[in-house]
Coordinates of C-alpha atoms and ligand atoms in Angstrom, one line a residue:
M1 CA -10.9 -1.9 24.7
S2 CA -9.9 -2.9 21.3
H3 CA -9.4 -6.5 20.5
N4 CA -10.1 -6.5 16.8
T5 CA -6.5 -6.1 15.6
F6 CA -4.0 -9.0 14.9
G7 CA -0.2 -8.7 14.3
H8 CA 2.6 -6.3 15.1
L9 CA 4.3 -4.9 12.0
F10 CA 1.8 -6.4 9.6
R11 CA -1.4 -5.4 11.4
V12 CA -5.0 -6.4 10.4
T13 CA -8.0 -4.8 12.0
T14 CA -11.4 -6.1 11.0
F15 CA -14.9 -4.7 11.6
G16 CA -18.5 -5.5 10.8
E17 CA -21.3 -7.8 11.7
S18 CA -23.0 -10.7 10.0
H19 CA -26.2 -8.7 9.1
G20 CA -24.8 -5.2 9.1
P21 CA -24.4 -3.3 5.8
A22 CA -20.8 -4.4 5.3
I23 CA -17.7 -6.0 6.7
G24 CA -14.3 -4.6 6.3
C25 CA -10.7 -4.5 7.4
V26 CA -7.7 -2.2 7.5
V27 CA -4.3 -3.7 6.7
D28 CA -1.6 -1.5 8.2
G29 CA 2.2 -1.9 7.8
C30 CA 2.1 -3.5 4.4
P31 CA 5.4 -2.6 2.5
P32 CA 5.0 -0.3 -0.5
G33 CA 5.4 -1.3 -4.1
L34 CA 3.6 -4.7 -4.1
P35 CA 1.3 -5.2 -7.1
L36 CA -2.2 -5.4 -5.7
R37 CA -5.5 -5.5 -7.5
E38 CA -9.0 -6.5 -6.3
D39 CA -8.8 -9.6 -8.5
D40 CA -5.8 -10.9 -6.4
I41 CA -8.0 -10.7 -3.3
Q42 CA -11.1 -11.9 -5.0
R43 CA -9.5 -15.2 -6.0
E44 CA -8.9 -16.1 -2.4
L45 CA -12.3 -15.0 -1.3
E46 CA -13.9 -17.3 -3.9
R47 CA -12.6 -20.3 -2.0
R48 CA -14.2 -19.3 1.3
R49 CA -17.4 -17.9 -0.2
P50 CA -20.7 -19.5 1.1
G51 CA -23.3 -21.2 -1.0
Q52 CA -21.0 -23.0 -3.4
S53 CA -22.1 -26.5 -2.6
R54 CA -24.9 -28.2 -0.6
F55 CA -22.3 -28.8 2.1
T56 CA -22.0 -25.2 3.1
T57 CA -24.5 -22.5 4.1
Q58 CA -26.9 -21.5 1.3
R59 CA -26.4 -17.8 2.2
Q60 CA -25.6 -16.3 -1.2
E61 CA -22.9 -13.7 -0.7
P62 CA -20.9 -12.6 -3.8
D63 CA -18.2 -11.3 -1.4
A64 CA -17.1 -8.7 -3.9
V65 CA -14.2 -6.8 -2.3
R66 CA -13.4 -3.2 -2.8
I67 CA -10.0 -1.6 -2.2
L68 CA -10.7 1.7 -0.6
S69 CA -7.2 3.0 0.1
G70 CA -3.5 2.2 0.2
V71 CA -2.9 1.6 -3.5
F72 CA -1.8 3.8 -6.4
A73 CA -0.4 3.4 -10.0
D74 CA 3.4 3.3 -10.0
D75 CA 5.6 4.8 -12.7
A76 CA 4.8 1.9 -15.1
G77 CA 1.1 2.3 -14.5
Q78 CA 0.7 -0.8 -12.4
Q79 CA -1.4 -0.6 -9.3
V80 CA 0.8 -1.2 -6.2
T81 CA 0.6 -0.8 -2.5
T82 CA 1.7 2.6 -1.2
G83 CA 2.7 1.6 2.3
T84 CA -0.3 3.5 3.7
P85 CA -3.3 1.7 5.4
I86 CA -5.1 -0.6 2.9
G87 CA -8.9 -0.4 3.5
L88 CA -11.0 -3.2 2.2
M89 CA -14.8 -3.6 2.2
I90 CA -17.3 -6.3 1.3
G91 CA -21.0 -5.5 1.3
N92 CA -23.4 -7.9 3.0
V93 CA -26.2 -8.5 0.5
D94 CA -28.0 -11.7 1.5
Q95 CA -29.0 -11.1 5.2
R96 CA -32.1 -12.9 6.3
S97 CA -32.5 -11.4 9.8
K98 CA -36.1 -12.7 10.3
D99 CA -34.7 -16.3 10.5
Y100 CA -33.2 -15.2 13.8
G101 CA -36.4 -13.7 15.3
D102 CA -37.2 -16.9 17.2
I103 CA -33.8 -16.9 19.0
K104 CA -33.7 -13.2 19.7
D105 CA -34.0 -13.7 23.5
K106 CA -32.6 -17.3 23.6
Y107 CA -29.1 -18.5 23.9
R108 CA -27.9 -21.1 21.4
P109 CA -25.9 -23.7 23.3
G110 CA -22.4 -23.9 22.0
H111 CA -22.6 -20.4 20.4
A112 CA -21.5 -17.1 21.8
D113 CA -25.0 -15.6 22.4
F114 CA -24.8 -16.1 26.2
T115 CA -21.3 -14.8 26.7
Y116 CA -21.7 -11.7 24.5
D117 CA -24.9 -10.9 26.5
M118 CA -23.1 -11.4 29.8
K119 CA -20.2 -9.2 28.6
Y120 CA -21.9 -6.4 26.8
G121 CA -25.5 -6.5 28.0
I122 CA -26.5 -6.1 24.4
R123 CA -26.3 -8.6 21.5
D124 CA -26.9 -8.3 17.8
F125 CA -28.8 -11.6 17.4
R126 CA -29.0 -11.4 13.6
G127 CA -26.8 -14.2 12.3
G128 CA -24.6 -14.0 15.4
G129 CA -23.6 -10.4 14.9
R130 CA -19.9 -9.9 15.4
S131 CA -19.4 -13.5 16.6
S132 CA -20.4 -14.8 13.2
A133 CA -17.7 -16.3 11.0
R134 CA -18.8 -13.8 8.3
E135 CA -15.8 -11.8 9.8
T136 CA -13.4 -14.4 8.5
A137 CA -14.0 -13.2 4.9
M138 CA -11.9 -10.2 5.9
R139 CA -9.1 -12.4 7.2
V140 CA -9.0 -14.2 3.9
A141 CA -8.8 -10.8 2.1
A142 CA -6.0 -9.6 4.4
G143 CA -4.3 -13.0 3.9
A144 CA -4.2 -12.4 0.2
I145 CA -2.2 -9.3 0.8
A146 CA 0.0 -11.1 3.4
R147 CA 0.9 -13.7 0.8
K148 CA 2.4 -10.9 -1.4
V149 CA 4.7 -9.9 1.4
I150 CA 6.2 -13.4 1.5
P151 CA 6.1 -14.6 -2.1
G152 CA 8.7 -17.3 -1.6
V153 CA 6.4 -19.1 0.9
T154 CA 3.7 -21.6 -0.2
I155 CA 0.8 -21.9 2.2
R156 CA -1.7 -24.7 1.8
A157 CA -4.4 -26.2 4.0
A158 CA -6.6 -29.2 3.8
L159 CA -9.4 -30.9 5.7
V160 CA -7.9 -34.2 7.1
Q161 CA -10.7 -35.5 9.2
M162 CA -14.5 -35.0 9.4
G163 CA -16.1 -36.3 12.6
P164 CA -14.3 -39.5 13.4
E165 CA -13.5 -40.1 9.7
A166 CA -9.8 -39.4 9.0
I167 CA -8.2 -39.4 5.6
D168 CA -5.7 -42.0 4.5
R169 CA -2.5 -39.9 4.5
S170 CA -0.8 -42.2 2.0
R171 CA -3.4 -40.9 -0.6
W172 CA -2.5 -37.3 0.1
D173 CA -2.6 -35.2 -3.1
W174 CA -2.6 -31.4 -2.9
D175 CA -4.1 -31.1 -6.4
E176 CA -7.2 -32.9 -5.1
V177 CA -7.9 -30.2 -2.5
D178 CA -9.5 -27.9 -5.0
R179 CA -11.3 -30.7 -6.9
N180 CA -13.8 -31.6 -4.2
P181 CA -16.2 -29.4 -2.0
F182 CA -14.4 -30.4 1.2
F183 CA -10.8 -29.2 0.5
C184 CA -9.8 -32.8 1.2
P185 CA -6.5 -34.1 -0.2
D186 CA -7.7 -37.8 -0.3
A187 CA -10.1 -38.3 -3.3
K188 CA -11.5 -41.5 -2.0
K189 CA -12.3 -40.1 1.4
A190 CA -13.8 -37.0 -0.2
A191 CA -16.2 -39.2 -2.1
F192 CA -17.2 -40.9 1.2
Y193 CA -17.8 -37.5 2.9
E194 CA -20.5 -36.7 0.3
G195 CA -22.9 -39.3 1.6
Y196 CA -21.7 -39.0 5.2
L197 CA -22.3 -35.2 5.4
D198 CA -25.5 -35.4 3.5
A199 CA -26.9 -37.8 6.1
I200 CA -25.8 -35.4 8.9
R201 CA -27.3 -32.4 7.2
K202 CA -30.6 -34.1 6.5
D203 CA -30.7 -35.1 10.2
G204 CA -30.6 -31.4 11.1
S205 CA -27.3 -32.0 12.8
S206 CA -23.6 -31.1 12.3
V207 CA -20.1 -32.5 12.6
G208 CA -16.6 -31.3 13.5
A209 CA -13.4 -31.5 11.5
V210 CA -9.6 -31.4 11.7
I211 CA -7.7 -29.0 9.4
E212 CA -4.0 -29.1 8.6
V213 CA -2.0 -26.1 7.4
V214 CA 1.4 -26.4 5.9
A215 CA 3.8 -23.5 5.0
E216 CA 6.8 -24.4 2.8
G217 CA 9.6 -22.1 1.9
V218 CA 10.0 -20.4 5.3
P219 CA 13.8 -20.0 5.8
A220 CA 15.4 -20.8 9.1
G221 CA 15.4 -17.9 11.5
W222 CA 11.9 -16.3 11.4
G223 CA 10.1 -16.1 14.8
A224 CA 11.4 -15.0 18.1
P225 CA 12.1 -16.5 21.5
I226 CA 10.0 -16.4 24.7
Y227 CA 7.0 -14.1 24.2
G228 CA 7.2 -13.8 20.4
K229 CA 7.3 -17.5 19.6
L230 CA 6.3 -18.3 16.1
D231 CA 4.4 -21.4 17.2
A232 CA 2.6 -19.4 19.9
D233 CA 1.5 -16.8 17.4
I234 CA 0.4 -19.5 14.9
A235 CA -1.6 -21.2 17.7
A236 CA -3.2 -17.8 18.7
A237 CA -4.0 -17.2 15.0
M238 CA -5.7 -20.6 14.5
M239 CA -7.4 -20.5 17.9
S240 CA -8.9 -17.1 17.0
I241 CA -10.8 -18.7 14.1
N242 CA -14.5 -19.3 15.1
A243 CA -15.2 -22.8 16.4
V244 CA -11.6 -23.9 16.8
K245 CA -11.1 -25.8 20.1
G246 CA -7.6 -27.3 19.8
V247 CA -4.4 -26.5 17.9
E248 CA -1.2 -28.5 17.6
I249 CA 2.1 -27.9 15.9
G250 CA 4.1 -30.8 14.3
A251 CA 3.6 -34.0 16.2
G252 CA 1.5 -32.0 18.7
M253 CA -0.4 -34.0 21.2
A254 CA 1.1 -37.2 19.8
A255 CA 4.6 -36.0 20.9
A256 CA 3.6 -36.9 24.5
I257 CA 3.7 -40.6 23.7
L258 CA 7.0 -40.6 21.8
R259 CA 10.4 -41.3 23.4
G260 CA 13.1 -38.7 23.1
E261 CA 15.0 -40.6 20.5
E262 CA 11.9 -40.9 18.4
N263 CA 10.8 -37.3 18.8
A264 CA 14.0 -35.4 18.2
D265 CA 14.4 -34.8 14.4
E266 CA 17.9 -35.9 13.6
M267 CA 20.1 -33.6 11.5
R268 CA 22.5 -34.6 8.7
L269 CA 24.1 -32.8 5.8
S270 CA 23.3 -33.6 2.1
N271 CA 26.2 -33.8 -0.4
D272 CA 25.6 -30.2 -1.3
G273 CA 25.9 -29.1 2.3
A274 CA 22.2 -28.5 2.8
I275 CA 20.7 -29.5 6.2
R276 CA 18.5 -32.5 6.2
F277 CA 16.2 -33.5 9.1
S278 CA 15.2 -37.1 9.5
N279 CA 11.6 -36.1 10.4
N280 CA 9.5 -33.1 11.2
N281 CA 8.0 -33.8 14.7
A282 CA 8.8 -30.2 15.6
G283 CA 6.5 -28.9 12.8
G284 CA 9.3 -26.6 11.5
I285 CA 9.7 -24.6 14.7
L286 CA 12.4 -24.9 17.4
G287 CA 12.5 -22.5 20.3
G288 CA 9.9 -20.3 18.7
I289 CA 12.1 -19.9 15.6
S290 CA 11.6 -21.5 12.2
S291 CA 14.0 -24.3 11.3
G292 CA 13.7 -24.2 7.6
Q293 CA 11.5 -27.3 7.6
P294 CA 7.8 -27.0 6.5
I295 CA 5.7 -25.4 9.2
V296 CA 2.9 -27.7 10.1
A297 CA -0.1 -26.8 12.2
R298 CA -3.3 -28.7 12.8
F299 CA -6.5 -27.7 14.5
A300 CA -9.9 -29.2 15.6
V301 CA -13.1 -27.4 14.7
K302 CA -16.2 -28.2 16.7
P303 CA -19.5 -29.1 15.1
T304 CA -21.7 -26.2 14.1
S305 CA -23.8 -25.2 17.2
S306 CA -26.8 -23.8 15.2
I307 CA -28.7 -27.0 14.4
L308 CA -32.3 -27.9 13.6
T309 CA -32.4 -30.5 16.5
P310 CA -34.1 -28.9 19.5
R311 CA -31.7 -28.3 22.5
A312 CA -32.4 -27.3 26.1
T313 CA -31.4 -23.7 26.9
I314 CA -32.4 -20.6 28.8
D315 CA -33.5 -17.1 27.7
R316 CA -32.2 -13.8 28.7
Y317 CA -35.0 -13.4 31.3
G318 CA -33.8 -16.5 33.2
N319 CA -36.4 -19.0 31.9
E320 CA -35.7 -22.5 30.8
T321 CA -36.8 -23.2 27.2
E322 CA -35.9 -25.1 24.1
I323 CA -34.2 -23.8 20.9
L324 CA -33.7 -24.9 17.3
T325 CA -31.9 -22.6 14.9
K326 CA -33.6 -22.2 11.5
G327 CA -31.2 -19.9 9.5
R328 CA -28.8 -21.2 7.0
H329 CA -25.8 -23.0 8.4
D330 CA -22.8 -25.0 7.4
P331 CA -23.3 -28.6 8.6
C332 CA -19.5 -28.8 9.0
V333 CA -17.9 -25.4 9.5
G334 CA -14.5 -27.0 9.3
I335 CA -14.8 -27.0 5.5
R336 CA -14.8 -23.2 5.1
A337 CA -12.2 -22.9 7.8
V338 CA -9.6 -24.2 5.4
P339 CA -9.0 -21.0 3.4
V340 CA -9.3 -19.0 6.6
A341 CA -6.5 -21.1 8.1
E342 CA -4.2 -20.4 5.1
A343 CA -5.0 -16.7 5.5
M344 CA -4.1 -16.6 9.2
M345 CA -0.9 -18.5 8.6
A346 CA 0.0 -16.0 5.9
I347 CA -0.7 -13.1 8.2
V348 CA 1.5 -14.5 11.0
L349 CA 4.3 -15.3 8.6
A350 CA 4.2 -11.9 6.9
D351 CA 4.3 -10.3 10.3
H352 CA 7.2 -12.4 11.5
F353 CA 9.1 -11.9 8.2
L354 CA 8.9 -8.1 8.7
R355 CA 9.8 -8.4 12.4
H356 CA 12.8 -10.6 11.5
R357 CA 14.0 -8.1 8.9
G358 CA 13.4 -5.2 11.2
Q359 CA 15.6 -6.7 13.9
T360 CA 18.3 -8.4 11.8
G361 CA 18.3 -6.4 8.6
R362 CA 18.0 -9.6 6.7
Ligands
FMN401 C1 -16.3 -20.7 8.2 C2 -17.2 -20.8 9.4 C3 -18.5 -20.7 9.4 C4 -19.3 -20.8 10.5 N1 -20.7 -20.8 10.4 C5 -21.5 -21.1 11.4 C6 -22.8 -21.3 11.3 O1 -23.4 -21.2 10.2 N2 -23.6 -21.5 12.4 C7 -23.0 -21.6 13.7 O2 -23.7 -21.8 14.6 N3 -21.7 -21.4 13.8 C8 -20.9 -21.2 12.7 N4 -19.5 -21.0 12.9 C9 -19.0 -21.1 14.3 C10 -19.3 -19.9 15.1 O3 -19.0 -18.7 14.5 C11 -18.7 -20.0 16.5 O4 -18.9 -21.3 17.0 C12 -19.2 -19.0 17.5 O5 -18.8 -17.7 17.1 C13 -18.7 -19.2 18.9 O6 -17.3 -19.1 19.0 P1 -16.4 -20.3 19.4 O7 -17.0 -21.6 18.8 O8 -15.1 -20.0 18.8 O9 -16.4 -20.4 20.9 C14 -18.7 -20.9 11.8 C15 -17.3 -21.0 11.9 C16 -16.5 -21.0 10.7 C17 -15.0 -21.1 10.8

């Protein structure tokens, strides 16, 4: 059974574990002729890389990516994609497997230890093995390639809530996102998060977050009806990110409390004939197909389950016991989920662009 591949025409397969020698991916179906250098991918990886602030895990991984295949110099000497599978690899260099010796036979509540053991009867306990979000580095790498397939689309994500503390949306500034360690678009709230998260970290605890992803420049018509809905694929992509427990598109859960006349985004024509919507409760998708409005998805990330506070659990031999996880962990995994969310959105949109072009020729 293989469930490590995402996408149809733009297909990403990842492999590797947290404490194995390397992680990697194969990107298949990428069109030929797109300029692609390791630097292009490295830039994106830098944003997800651990150990960059006291608010993320102190595991020091340079995340240096190597392109193993699928590129060649074109007639002008520029390195471009060839249309063949692109193999990418990142070595794991800062594993500290001994940190996990104490939990070898115990299940961390809230983590995947119990379910992996139930399913496979064997579990790589070092750093969570395959269930570790180390895997998401490869999604970010693949996402960097996906962005090149859809250069007219701008994809940005931001942390909009940490625990119960939401940003003030009237202060939203995209430029702020890369100025603070939280990818937060509200400078004032970001300053507040410093002390807030410090206290949680020092308590040996953790906290959840809400992330918002916005894709602008998607023309009307991408996506498909029924089983190929763009919103369904975006939801699957976001939900596949570690620790994500809820996804919404546009008004999402709040749509349930709106009246029909409030929820339906009214349509008008501008003087130049362009279509104007009064609002974007639909999150840029109607009937599974993009409307030309910005695509907006939001998701909830649960608090990190590996915490220093002792919790009740059982071991693999059926005994009740207690567990606390030493290791190095993000006190709020939602922070580093931000670049991962952008990557997954890029992968879905690149796939749907190719599918749309394949069916309609446009
Ligand atoms: C960027 C990122 C980093 C993460 N780091 C940790 C971590 O350090 N410790 C931990 O317990 N969980 C971490 N997680 C979450 C776990 O990988 C996840 O909870 C686990 O695989 C169980 O899967 P589920 O929560 O999706 O059910 C991280 C998630 C993300 C997105």
